[in-house]
mmCIF file of C-alpha atoms and ligand atoms in Angstrom:
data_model
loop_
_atom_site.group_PDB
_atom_site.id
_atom_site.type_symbol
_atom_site.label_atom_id
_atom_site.label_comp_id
_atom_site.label_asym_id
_atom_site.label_seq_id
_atom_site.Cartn_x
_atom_site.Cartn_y
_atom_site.Cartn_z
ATOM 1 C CA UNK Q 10 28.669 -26.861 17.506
ATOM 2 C CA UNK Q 11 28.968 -31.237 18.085
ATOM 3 C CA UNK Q 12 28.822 -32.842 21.585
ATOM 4 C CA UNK Q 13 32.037 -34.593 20.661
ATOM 5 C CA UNK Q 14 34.732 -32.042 21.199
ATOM 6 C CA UNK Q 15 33.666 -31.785 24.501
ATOM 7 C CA UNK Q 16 33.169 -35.242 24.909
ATOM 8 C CA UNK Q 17 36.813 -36.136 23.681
ATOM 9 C CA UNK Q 18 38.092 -33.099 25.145
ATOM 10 C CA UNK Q 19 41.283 -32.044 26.189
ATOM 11 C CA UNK Q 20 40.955 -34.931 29.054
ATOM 12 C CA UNK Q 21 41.622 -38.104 25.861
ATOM 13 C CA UNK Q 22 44.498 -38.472 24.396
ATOM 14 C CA UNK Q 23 46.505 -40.667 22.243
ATOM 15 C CA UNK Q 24 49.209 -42.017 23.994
ATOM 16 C CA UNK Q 25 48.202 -43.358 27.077
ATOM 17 C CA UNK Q 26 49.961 -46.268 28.659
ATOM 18 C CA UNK Q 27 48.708 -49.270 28.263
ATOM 19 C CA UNK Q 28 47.864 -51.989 31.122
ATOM 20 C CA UNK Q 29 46.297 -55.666 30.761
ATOM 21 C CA UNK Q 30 44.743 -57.122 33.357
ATOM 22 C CA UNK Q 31 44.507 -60.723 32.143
ATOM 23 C CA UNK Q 32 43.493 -59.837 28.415
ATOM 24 C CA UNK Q 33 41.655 -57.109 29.235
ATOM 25 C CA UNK Q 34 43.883 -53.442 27.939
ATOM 26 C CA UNK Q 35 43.241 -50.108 29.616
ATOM 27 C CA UNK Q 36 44.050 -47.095 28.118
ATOM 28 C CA UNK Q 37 43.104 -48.231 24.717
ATOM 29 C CA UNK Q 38 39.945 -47.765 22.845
ATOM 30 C CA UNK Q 39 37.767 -49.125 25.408
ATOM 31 C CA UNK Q 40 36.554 -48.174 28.990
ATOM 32 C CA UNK Q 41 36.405 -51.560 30.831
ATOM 33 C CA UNK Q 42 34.083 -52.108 33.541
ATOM 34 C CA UNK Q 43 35.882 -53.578 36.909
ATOM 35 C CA UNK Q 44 33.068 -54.917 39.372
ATOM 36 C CA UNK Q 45 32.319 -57.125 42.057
ATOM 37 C CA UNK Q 46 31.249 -56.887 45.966
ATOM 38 C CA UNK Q 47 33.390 -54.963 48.355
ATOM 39 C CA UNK Q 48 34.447 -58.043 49.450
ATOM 40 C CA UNK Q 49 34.788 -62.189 48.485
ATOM 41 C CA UNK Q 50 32.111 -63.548 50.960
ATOM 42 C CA UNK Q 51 29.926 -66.619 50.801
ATOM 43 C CA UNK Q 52 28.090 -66.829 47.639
ATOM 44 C CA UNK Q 53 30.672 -65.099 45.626
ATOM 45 C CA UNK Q 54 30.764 -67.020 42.578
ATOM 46 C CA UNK Q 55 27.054 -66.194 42.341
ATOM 47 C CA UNK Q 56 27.666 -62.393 42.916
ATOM 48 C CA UNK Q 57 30.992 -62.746 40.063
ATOM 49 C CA UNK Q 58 29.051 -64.607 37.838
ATOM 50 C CA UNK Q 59 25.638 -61.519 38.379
ATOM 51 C CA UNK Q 60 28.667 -58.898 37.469
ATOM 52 C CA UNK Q 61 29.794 -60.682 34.066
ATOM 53 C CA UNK Q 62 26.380 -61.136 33.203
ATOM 54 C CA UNK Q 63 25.773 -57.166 33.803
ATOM 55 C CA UNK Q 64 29.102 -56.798 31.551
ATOM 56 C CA UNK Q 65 31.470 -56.342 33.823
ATOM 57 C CA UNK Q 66 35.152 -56.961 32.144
ATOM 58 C CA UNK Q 67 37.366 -57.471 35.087
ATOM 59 C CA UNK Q 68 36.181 -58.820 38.660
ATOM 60 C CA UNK Q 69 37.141 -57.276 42.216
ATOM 61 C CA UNK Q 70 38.152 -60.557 44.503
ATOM 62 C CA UNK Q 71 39.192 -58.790 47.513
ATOM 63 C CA UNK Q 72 39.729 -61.634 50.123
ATOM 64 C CA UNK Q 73 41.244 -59.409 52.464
ATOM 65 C CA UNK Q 74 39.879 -56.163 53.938
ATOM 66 C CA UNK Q 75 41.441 -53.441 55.491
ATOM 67 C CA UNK Q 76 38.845 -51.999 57.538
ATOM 68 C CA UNK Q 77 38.854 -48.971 59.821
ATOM 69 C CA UNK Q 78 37.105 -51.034 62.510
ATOM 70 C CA UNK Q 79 38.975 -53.819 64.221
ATOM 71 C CA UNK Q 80 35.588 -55.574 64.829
ATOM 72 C CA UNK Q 81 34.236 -54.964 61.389
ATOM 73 C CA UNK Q 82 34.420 -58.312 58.859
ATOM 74 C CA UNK Q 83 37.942 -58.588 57.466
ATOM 75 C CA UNK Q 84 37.072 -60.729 54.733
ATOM 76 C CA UNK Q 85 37.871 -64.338 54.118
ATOM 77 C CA UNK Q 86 41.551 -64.552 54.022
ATOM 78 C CA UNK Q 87 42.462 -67.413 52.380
ATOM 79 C CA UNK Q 88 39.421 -69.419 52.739
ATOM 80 C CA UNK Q 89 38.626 -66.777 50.072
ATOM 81 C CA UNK Q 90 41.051 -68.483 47.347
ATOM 82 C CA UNK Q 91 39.338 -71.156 45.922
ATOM 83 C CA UNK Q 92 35.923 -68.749 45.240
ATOM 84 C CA UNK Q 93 38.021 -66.254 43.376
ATOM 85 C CA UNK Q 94 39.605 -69.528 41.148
ATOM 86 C CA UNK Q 95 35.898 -70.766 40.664
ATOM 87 C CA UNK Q 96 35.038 -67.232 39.789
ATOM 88 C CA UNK Q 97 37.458 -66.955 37.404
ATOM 89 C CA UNK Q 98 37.161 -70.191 35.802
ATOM 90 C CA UNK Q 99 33.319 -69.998 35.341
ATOM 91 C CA UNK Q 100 33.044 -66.287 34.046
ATOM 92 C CA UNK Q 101 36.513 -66.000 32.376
ATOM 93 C CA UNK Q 102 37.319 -63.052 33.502
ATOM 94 C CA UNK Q 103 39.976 -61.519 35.418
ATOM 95 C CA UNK Q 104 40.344 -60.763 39.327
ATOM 96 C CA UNK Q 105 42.139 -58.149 41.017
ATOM 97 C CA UNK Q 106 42.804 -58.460 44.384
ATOM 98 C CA UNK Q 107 44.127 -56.140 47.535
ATOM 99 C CA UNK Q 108 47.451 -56.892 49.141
ATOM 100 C CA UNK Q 109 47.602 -55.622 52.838
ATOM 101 C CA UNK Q 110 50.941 -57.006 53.545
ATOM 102 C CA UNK Q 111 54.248 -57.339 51.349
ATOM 103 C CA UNK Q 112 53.396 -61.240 52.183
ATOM 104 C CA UNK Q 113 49.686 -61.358 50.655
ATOM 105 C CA UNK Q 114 51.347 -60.826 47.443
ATOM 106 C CA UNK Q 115 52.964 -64.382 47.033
ATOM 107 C CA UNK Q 116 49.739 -66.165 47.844
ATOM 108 C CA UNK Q 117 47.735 -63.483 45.825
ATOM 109 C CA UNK Q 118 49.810 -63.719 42.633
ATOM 110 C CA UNK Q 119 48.302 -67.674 42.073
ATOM 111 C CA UNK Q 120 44.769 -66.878 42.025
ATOM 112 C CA UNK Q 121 44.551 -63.366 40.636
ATOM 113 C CA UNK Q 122 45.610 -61.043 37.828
ATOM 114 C CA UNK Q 123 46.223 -57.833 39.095
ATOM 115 C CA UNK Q 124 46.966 -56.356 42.861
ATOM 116 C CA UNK Q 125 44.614 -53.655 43.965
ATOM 117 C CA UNK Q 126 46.924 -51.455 46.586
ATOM 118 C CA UNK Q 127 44.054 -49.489 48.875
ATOM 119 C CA UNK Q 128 43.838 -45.848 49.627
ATOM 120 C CA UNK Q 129 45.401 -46.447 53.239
ATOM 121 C CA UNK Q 130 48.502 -48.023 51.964
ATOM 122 C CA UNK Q 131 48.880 -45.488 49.355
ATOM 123 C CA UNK Q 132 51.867 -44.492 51.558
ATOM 124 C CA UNK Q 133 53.121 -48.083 52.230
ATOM 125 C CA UNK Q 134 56.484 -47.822 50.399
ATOM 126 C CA UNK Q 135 57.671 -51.584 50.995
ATOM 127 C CA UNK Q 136 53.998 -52.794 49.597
ATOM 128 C CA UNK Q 137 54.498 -50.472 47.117
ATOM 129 C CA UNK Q 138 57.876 -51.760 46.146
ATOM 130 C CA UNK Q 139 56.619 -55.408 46.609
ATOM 131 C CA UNK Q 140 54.304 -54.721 44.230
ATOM 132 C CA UNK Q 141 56.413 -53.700 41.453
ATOM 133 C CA UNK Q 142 58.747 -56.469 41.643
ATOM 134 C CA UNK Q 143 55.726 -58.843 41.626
ATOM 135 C CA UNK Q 144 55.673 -58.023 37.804
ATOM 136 C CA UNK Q 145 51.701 -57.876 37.812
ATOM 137 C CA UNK Q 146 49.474 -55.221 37.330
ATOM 138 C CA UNK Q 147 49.228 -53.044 40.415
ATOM 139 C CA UNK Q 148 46.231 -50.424 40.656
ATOM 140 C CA UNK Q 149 47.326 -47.798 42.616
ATOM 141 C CA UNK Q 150 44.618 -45.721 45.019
ATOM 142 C CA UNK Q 151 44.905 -42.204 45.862
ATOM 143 C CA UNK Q 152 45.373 -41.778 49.202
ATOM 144 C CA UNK Q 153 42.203 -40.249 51.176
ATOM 145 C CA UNK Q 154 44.379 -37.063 51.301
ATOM 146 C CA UNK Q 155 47.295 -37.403 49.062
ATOM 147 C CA UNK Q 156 47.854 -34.690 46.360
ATOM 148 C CA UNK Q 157 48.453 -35.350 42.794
ATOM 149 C CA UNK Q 158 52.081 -35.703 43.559
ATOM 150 C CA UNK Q 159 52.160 -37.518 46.120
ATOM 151 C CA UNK Q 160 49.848 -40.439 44.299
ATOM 152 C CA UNK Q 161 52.349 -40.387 41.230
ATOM 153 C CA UNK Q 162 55.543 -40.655 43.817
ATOM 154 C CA UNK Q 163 53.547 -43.547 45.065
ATOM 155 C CA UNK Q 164 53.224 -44.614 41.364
ATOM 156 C CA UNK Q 165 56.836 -44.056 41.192
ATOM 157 C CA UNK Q 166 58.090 -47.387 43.765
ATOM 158 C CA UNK Q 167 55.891 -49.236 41.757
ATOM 159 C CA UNK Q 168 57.806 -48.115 38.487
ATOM 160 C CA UNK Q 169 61.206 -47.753 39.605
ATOM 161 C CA UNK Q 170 60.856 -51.467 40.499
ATOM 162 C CA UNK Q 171 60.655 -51.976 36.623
ATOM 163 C CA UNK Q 172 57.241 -52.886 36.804
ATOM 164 C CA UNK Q 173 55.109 -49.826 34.196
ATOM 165 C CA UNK Q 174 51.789 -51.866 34.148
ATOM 166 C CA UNK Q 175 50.093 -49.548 36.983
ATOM 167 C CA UNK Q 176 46.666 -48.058 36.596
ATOM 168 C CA UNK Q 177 46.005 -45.038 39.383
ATOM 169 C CA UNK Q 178 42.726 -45.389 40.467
ATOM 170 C CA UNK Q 179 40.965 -41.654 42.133
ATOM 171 C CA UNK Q 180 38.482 -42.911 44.498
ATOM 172 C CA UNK Q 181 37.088 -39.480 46.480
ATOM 173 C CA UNK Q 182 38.978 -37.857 48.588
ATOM 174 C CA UNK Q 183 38.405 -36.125 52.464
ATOM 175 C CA UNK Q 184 37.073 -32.859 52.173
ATOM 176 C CA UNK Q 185 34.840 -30.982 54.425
ATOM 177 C CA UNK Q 186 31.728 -32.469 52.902
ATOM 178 C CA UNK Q 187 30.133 -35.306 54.683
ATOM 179 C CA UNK Q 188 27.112 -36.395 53.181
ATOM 180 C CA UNK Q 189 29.001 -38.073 50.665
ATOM 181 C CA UNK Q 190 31.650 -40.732 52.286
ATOM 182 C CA UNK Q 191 34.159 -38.631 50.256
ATOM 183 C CA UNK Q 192 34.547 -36.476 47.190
ATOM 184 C CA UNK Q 193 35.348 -37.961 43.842
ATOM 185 C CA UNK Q 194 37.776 -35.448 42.599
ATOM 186 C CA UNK Q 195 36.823 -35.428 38.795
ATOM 187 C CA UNK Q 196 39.924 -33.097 38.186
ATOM 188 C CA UNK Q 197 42.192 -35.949 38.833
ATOM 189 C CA UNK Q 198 41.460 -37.033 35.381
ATOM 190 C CA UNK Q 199 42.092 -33.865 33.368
ATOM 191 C CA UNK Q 200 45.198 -32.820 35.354
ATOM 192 C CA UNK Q 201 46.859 -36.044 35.431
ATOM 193 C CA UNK Q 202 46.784 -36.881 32.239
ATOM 194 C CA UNK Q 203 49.231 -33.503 31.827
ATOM 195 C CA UNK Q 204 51.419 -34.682 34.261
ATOM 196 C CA UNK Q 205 51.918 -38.668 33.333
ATOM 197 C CA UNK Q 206 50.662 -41.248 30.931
ATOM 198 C CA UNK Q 207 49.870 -44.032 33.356
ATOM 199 C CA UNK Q 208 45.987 -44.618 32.862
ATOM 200 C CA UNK Q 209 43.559 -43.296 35.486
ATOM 201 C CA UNK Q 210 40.368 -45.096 36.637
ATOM 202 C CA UNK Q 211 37.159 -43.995 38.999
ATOM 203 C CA UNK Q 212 36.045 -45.364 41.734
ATOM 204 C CA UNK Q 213 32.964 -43.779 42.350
ATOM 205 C CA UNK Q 214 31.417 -46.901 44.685
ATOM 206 C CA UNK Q 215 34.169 -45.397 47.834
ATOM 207 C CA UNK Q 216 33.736 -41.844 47.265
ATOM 208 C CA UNK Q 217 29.552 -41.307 46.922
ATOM 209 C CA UNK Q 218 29.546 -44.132 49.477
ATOM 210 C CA UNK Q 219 25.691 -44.556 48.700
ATOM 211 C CA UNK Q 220 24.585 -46.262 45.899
ATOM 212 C CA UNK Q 221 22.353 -43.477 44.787
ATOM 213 C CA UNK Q 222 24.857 -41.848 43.248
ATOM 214 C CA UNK Q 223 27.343 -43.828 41.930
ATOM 215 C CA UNK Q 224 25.472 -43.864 38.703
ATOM 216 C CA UNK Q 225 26.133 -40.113 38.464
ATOM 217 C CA UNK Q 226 29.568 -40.169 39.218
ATOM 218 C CA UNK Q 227 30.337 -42.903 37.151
ATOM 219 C CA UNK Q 228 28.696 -40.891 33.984
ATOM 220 C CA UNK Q 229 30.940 -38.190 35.334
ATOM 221 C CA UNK Q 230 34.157 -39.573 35.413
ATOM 222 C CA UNK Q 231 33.330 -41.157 31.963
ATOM 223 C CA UNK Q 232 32.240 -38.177 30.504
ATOM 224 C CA UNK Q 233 35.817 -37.092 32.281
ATOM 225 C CA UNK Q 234 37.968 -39.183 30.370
ATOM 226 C CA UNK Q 235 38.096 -42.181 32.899
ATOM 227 C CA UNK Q 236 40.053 -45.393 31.154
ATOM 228 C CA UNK Q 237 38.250 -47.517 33.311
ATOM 229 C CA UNK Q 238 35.652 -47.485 36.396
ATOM 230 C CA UNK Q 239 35.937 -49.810 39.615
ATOM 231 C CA UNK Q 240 32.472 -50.412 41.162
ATOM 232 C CA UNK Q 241 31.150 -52.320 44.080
ATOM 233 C CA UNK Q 242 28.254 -54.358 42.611
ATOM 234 C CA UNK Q 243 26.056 -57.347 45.198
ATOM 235 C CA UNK Q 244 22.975 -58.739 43.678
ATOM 236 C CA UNK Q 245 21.697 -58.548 46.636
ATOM 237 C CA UNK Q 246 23.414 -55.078 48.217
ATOM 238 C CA UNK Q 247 21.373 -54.931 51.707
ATOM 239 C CA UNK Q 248 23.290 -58.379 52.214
ATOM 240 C CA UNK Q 249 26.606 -57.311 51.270
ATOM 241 C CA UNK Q 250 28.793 -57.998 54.525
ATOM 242 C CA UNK Q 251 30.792 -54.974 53.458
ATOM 243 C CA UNK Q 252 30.029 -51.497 52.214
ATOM 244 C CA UNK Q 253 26.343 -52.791 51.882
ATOM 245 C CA UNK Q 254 25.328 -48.844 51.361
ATOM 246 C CA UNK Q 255 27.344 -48.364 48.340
ATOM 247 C CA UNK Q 256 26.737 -51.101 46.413
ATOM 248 C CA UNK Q 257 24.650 -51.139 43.544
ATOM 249 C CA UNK Q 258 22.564 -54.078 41.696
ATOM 250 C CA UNK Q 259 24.048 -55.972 38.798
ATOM 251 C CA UNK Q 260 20.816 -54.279 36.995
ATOM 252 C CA UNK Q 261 22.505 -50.625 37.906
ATOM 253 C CA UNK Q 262 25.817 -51.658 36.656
ATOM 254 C CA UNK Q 263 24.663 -52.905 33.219
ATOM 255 C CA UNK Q 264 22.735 -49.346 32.431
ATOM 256 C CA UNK Q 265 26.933 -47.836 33.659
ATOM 257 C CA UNK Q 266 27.936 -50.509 31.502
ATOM 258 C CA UNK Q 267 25.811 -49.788 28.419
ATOM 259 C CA UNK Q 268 26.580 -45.532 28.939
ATOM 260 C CA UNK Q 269 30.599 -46.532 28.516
ATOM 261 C CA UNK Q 270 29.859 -48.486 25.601
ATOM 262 C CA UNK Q 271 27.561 -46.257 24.190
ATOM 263 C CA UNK Q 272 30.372 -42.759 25.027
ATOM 264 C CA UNK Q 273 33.760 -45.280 23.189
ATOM 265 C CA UNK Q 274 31.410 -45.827 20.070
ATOM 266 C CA UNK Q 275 30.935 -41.669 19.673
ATOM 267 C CA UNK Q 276 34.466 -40.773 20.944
ATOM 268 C CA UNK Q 277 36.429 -43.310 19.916
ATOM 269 C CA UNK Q 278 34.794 -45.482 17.145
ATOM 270 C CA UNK Q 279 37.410 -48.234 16.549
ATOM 271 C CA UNK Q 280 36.596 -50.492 20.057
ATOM 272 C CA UNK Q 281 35.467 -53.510 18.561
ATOM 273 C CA UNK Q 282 37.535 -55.892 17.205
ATOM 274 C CA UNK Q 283 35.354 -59.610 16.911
ATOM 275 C CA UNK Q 284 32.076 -59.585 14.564
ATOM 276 C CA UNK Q 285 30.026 -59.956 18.125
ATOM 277 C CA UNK Q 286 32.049 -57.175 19.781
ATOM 278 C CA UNK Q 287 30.909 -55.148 16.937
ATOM 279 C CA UNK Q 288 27.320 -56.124 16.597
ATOM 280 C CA UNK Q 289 27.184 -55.266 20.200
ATOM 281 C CA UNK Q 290 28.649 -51.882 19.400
ATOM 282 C CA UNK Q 291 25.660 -51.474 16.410
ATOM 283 C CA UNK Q 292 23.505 -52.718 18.996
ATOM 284 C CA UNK Q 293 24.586 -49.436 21.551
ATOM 285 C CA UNK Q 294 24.984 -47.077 18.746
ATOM 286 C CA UNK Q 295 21.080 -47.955 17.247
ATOM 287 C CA UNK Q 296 20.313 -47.701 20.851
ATOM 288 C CA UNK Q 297 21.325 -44.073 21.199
ATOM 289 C CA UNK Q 298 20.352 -43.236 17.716
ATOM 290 C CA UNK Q 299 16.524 -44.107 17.653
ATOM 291 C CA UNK Q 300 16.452 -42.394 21.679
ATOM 292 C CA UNK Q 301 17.293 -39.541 20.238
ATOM 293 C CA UNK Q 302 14.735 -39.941 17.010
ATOM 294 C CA UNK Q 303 12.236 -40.140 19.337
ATOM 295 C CA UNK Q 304 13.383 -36.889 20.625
ATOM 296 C CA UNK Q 305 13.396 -35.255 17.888
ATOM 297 C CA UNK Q 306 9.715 -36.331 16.664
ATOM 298 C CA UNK Q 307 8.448 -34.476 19.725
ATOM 299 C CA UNK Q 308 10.633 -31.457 18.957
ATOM 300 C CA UNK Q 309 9.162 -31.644 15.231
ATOM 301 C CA UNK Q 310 5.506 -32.319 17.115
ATOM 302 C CA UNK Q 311 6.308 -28.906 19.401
ATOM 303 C CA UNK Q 312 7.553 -27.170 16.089
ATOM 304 C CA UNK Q 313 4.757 -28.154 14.587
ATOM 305 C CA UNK Q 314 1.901 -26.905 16.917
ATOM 306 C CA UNK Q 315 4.046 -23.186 17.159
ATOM 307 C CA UNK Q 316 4.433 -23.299 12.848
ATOM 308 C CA UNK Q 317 0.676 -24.115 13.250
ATOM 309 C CA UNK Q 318 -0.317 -21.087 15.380
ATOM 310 C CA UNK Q 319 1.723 -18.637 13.450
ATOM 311 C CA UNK Q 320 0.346 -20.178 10.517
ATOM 312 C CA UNK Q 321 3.372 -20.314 9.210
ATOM 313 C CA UNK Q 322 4.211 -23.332 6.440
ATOM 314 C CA UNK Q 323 4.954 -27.080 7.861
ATOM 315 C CA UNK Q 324 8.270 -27.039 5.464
ATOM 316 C CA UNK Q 325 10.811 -25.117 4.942
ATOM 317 C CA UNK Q 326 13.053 -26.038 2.070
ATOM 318 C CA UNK Q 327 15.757 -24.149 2.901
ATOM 319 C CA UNK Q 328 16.350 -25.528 6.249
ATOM 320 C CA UNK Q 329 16.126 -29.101 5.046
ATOM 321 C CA UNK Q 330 18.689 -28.428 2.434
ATOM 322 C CA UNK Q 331 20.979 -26.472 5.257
ATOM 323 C CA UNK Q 332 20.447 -29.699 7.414
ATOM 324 C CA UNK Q 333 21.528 -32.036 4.937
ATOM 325 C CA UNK Q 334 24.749 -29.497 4.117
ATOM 326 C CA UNK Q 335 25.492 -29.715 8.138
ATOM 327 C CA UNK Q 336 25.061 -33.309 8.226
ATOM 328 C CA UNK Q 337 26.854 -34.161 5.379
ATOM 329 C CA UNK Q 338 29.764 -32.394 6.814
ATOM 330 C CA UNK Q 339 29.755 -34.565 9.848
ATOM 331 C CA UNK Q 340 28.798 -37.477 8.084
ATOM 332 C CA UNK Q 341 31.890 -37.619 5.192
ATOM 333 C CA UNK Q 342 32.065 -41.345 5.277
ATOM 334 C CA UNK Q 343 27.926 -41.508 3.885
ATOM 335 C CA UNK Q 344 28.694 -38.670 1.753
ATOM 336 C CA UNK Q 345 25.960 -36.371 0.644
ATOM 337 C CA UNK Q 346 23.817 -38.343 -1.686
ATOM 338 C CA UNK Q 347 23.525 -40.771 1.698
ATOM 339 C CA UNK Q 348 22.532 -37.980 3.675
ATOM 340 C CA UNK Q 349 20.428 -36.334 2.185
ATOM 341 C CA UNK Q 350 18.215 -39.594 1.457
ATOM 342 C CA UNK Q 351 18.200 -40.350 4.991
ATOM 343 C CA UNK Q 352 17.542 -36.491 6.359
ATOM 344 C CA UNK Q 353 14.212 -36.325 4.561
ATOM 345 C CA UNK Q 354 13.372 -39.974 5.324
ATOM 346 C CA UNK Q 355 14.086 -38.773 8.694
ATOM 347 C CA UNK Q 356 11.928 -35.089 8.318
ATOM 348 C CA UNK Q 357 8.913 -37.050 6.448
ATOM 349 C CA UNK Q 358 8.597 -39.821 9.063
ATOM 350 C CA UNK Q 359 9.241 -37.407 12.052
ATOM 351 C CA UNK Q 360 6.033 -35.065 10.446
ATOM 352 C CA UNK Q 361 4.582 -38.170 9.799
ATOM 353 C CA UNK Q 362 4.280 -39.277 13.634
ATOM 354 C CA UNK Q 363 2.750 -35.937 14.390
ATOM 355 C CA UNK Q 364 -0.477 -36.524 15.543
ATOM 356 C CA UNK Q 365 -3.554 -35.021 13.723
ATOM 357 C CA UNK Q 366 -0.618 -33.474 11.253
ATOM 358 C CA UNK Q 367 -0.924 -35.668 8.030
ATOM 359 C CA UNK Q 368 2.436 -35.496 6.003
ATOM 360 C CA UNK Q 369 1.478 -32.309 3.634
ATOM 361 C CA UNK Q 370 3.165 -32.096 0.499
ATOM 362 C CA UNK Q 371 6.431 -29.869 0.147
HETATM 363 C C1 PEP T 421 38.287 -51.194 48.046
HETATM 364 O O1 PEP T 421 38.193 -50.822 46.864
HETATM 365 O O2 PEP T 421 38.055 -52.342 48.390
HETATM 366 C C2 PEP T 421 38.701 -50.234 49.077
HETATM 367 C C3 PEP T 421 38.965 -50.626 50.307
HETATM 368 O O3 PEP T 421 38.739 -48.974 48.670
HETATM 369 P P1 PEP T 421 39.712 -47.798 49.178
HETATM 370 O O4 PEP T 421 41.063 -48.396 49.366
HETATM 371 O O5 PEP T 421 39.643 -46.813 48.051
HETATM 372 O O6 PEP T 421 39.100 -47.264 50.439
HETATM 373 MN MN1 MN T 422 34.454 -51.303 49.657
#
């Protein structure tokens, strides 16, 4: 029995639509990162710049807020503009932004890439319809309490304007639980992939509501079959003038980062496409494969002490060669002349590292 299957399990598959946000394509091969503060505020070019660094792929620019407190900071407006341009123009990377009004749209389609449309105006039909004639990307929220249908009828005024380049995004929904701010509903990802091919991200940021755990839910909804995560990210979260609790340090987001990179280059091997893009992709993979070597020299070390007590031989031939038979089988591309080299390279050095347990001879 592999990890994989479960990891690529039945939630992946094939022939997901594909979106671009700027150059950036979900529901391909690889699980883009889409980060930022809550909101554009002073300093943002700073915080953008803190989120590419932490390998972000796509930026949230949100210059206007809609906020269940009248009194509560309602972003920039358009003072907001010319940070999200700077943004853009000194990380490269993409923006999305939220439309509250069929209006925003307009000014928001010269200074970003894609239109984030919010949980509250999941329902908005003329926003929604806006949106798809705007041509660009629109990533559609679930509701706080719409069902599955409901979100893809949404989905569907975006699509019947012509416009296909939507990406539904499950952010937590109401429940009865409160000590979350809502409830990521990880099913979203295996159901709806039966019932459309649109691509589904997580945002985990708005339903743990406390940084905490976003890590957790973000490995979850990976682990899920997510084609992309949305996370609130502030180098400095305390002084984040919106959704301060949730937001996690650019520090946080690179480990997220790093766990998407390192779950595409077991489940879906063929991500990189430039010789850096790939080295990165060794770099993740050698990463993950000496962690777990250094797991397995203390499970050889525990082996050892138990084979020790029972007095019971340090080898076993016949396991090794079953190992290498296993191995071989999941390693077709090395071959078995490959694998068996490296297995007992891998056996003698493991026994080797046990301490007080020189390498005895087979
Ligand atoms: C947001 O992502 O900025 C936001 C307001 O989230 P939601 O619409 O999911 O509450
Ligand atoms: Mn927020």
């Amino acid at each position: 029995m592999t990890i994989e299957p479960l990891l690529l399990s039945a939630t992946r598959r094939h022939d997901t639509h594909r979106v671009s946000i700027g150059a950036v394509v979900i529901g391909g091969d690889a699980v883009p990162v889409i980060a930022g503060p809550c909101a554009v505020e002073t300093g943002y070019v700073a915080h953008a710049v803190a989120a590419h660094r932490a390998g972000a792929s796509v930026l949230r620019g949100c210059v206007l807020k809609p906020r269940t407190r009248p009194g509560s900071f309602q972003g920039l407006g358009t003072a907001g503009l010319p940070l999200i341009d700077e943004a853009r123009r000194v990380t490269g990377l993409p923006v999305i932004a939220e439309p509250l009004a069929v209006d925003d749209i307009e000014v928001l389609r010269l200074h970003a890439d894609a239109l984030m449309i919010g949980a509250r105006s999941m329902h908005n039909t003329p926003l929604l319809r806006a949106a798809g004639q705007s041509g660009m990307t629109v990533i559609l929220k679930r509701g706080m309490s719409a069902t599955y249908d409901e979100w893809l009828a949404a989905a569907d005024y975006v699509t019947a304007e012509g416009n296909r380049q939507v990406l539904l995004c499950e952010r937590g929904i109401r429940t009865f639980e409160t000590a979350t701010r809502n409830t990521l509903d990880v099913s979203a990802i295996a159901v709806l992939r039966d019932m459309t091919d649109l691509p589904i991200a997580v945002d985990p940021s708005h339903a743990a509501g406390n940084a905490r755990w976003v890590p957790s839910l973000a490995v979850a909804a990976l682990a899920a079959g997510a084609d992309a995560l949305l996370i609130e990210c502030h180098p400095d979260p305390a002084a984040s003038l919106c959704d301060a609790q949730q937001a996690i340090t650019p520090q946080v987001l690179s480990r997220i980062v790093q766990t998407s990179l390192a779950l595409c280059a077991m489940t879906r091997p063929a991500v990189a496409d430039s010789v850096t893009a790939c080295r990165a992709m060794i770099d993740t993979v050698d990463d993950a494969v000496f962690q777990m070597l250094e797991y397995r020299a203390a499970m050889v070390e525990a082996v050892q002490q138990r084979k020790l007590a029972a007095l019971l031989p340090e080898r076993d031939l016949d396991r090794e060669q079953e190992i290498v038979e296993r191995l071989s089988r999941r390693a077709p591309r090395l071959g078995e002349h490959r694998v068996d080299r490296l297995v007992h390279a891998i056996i003698d050095e493991c026994l080797d590292a046990v301490p007080a347990c020189p390498r005895a001879v087979a």
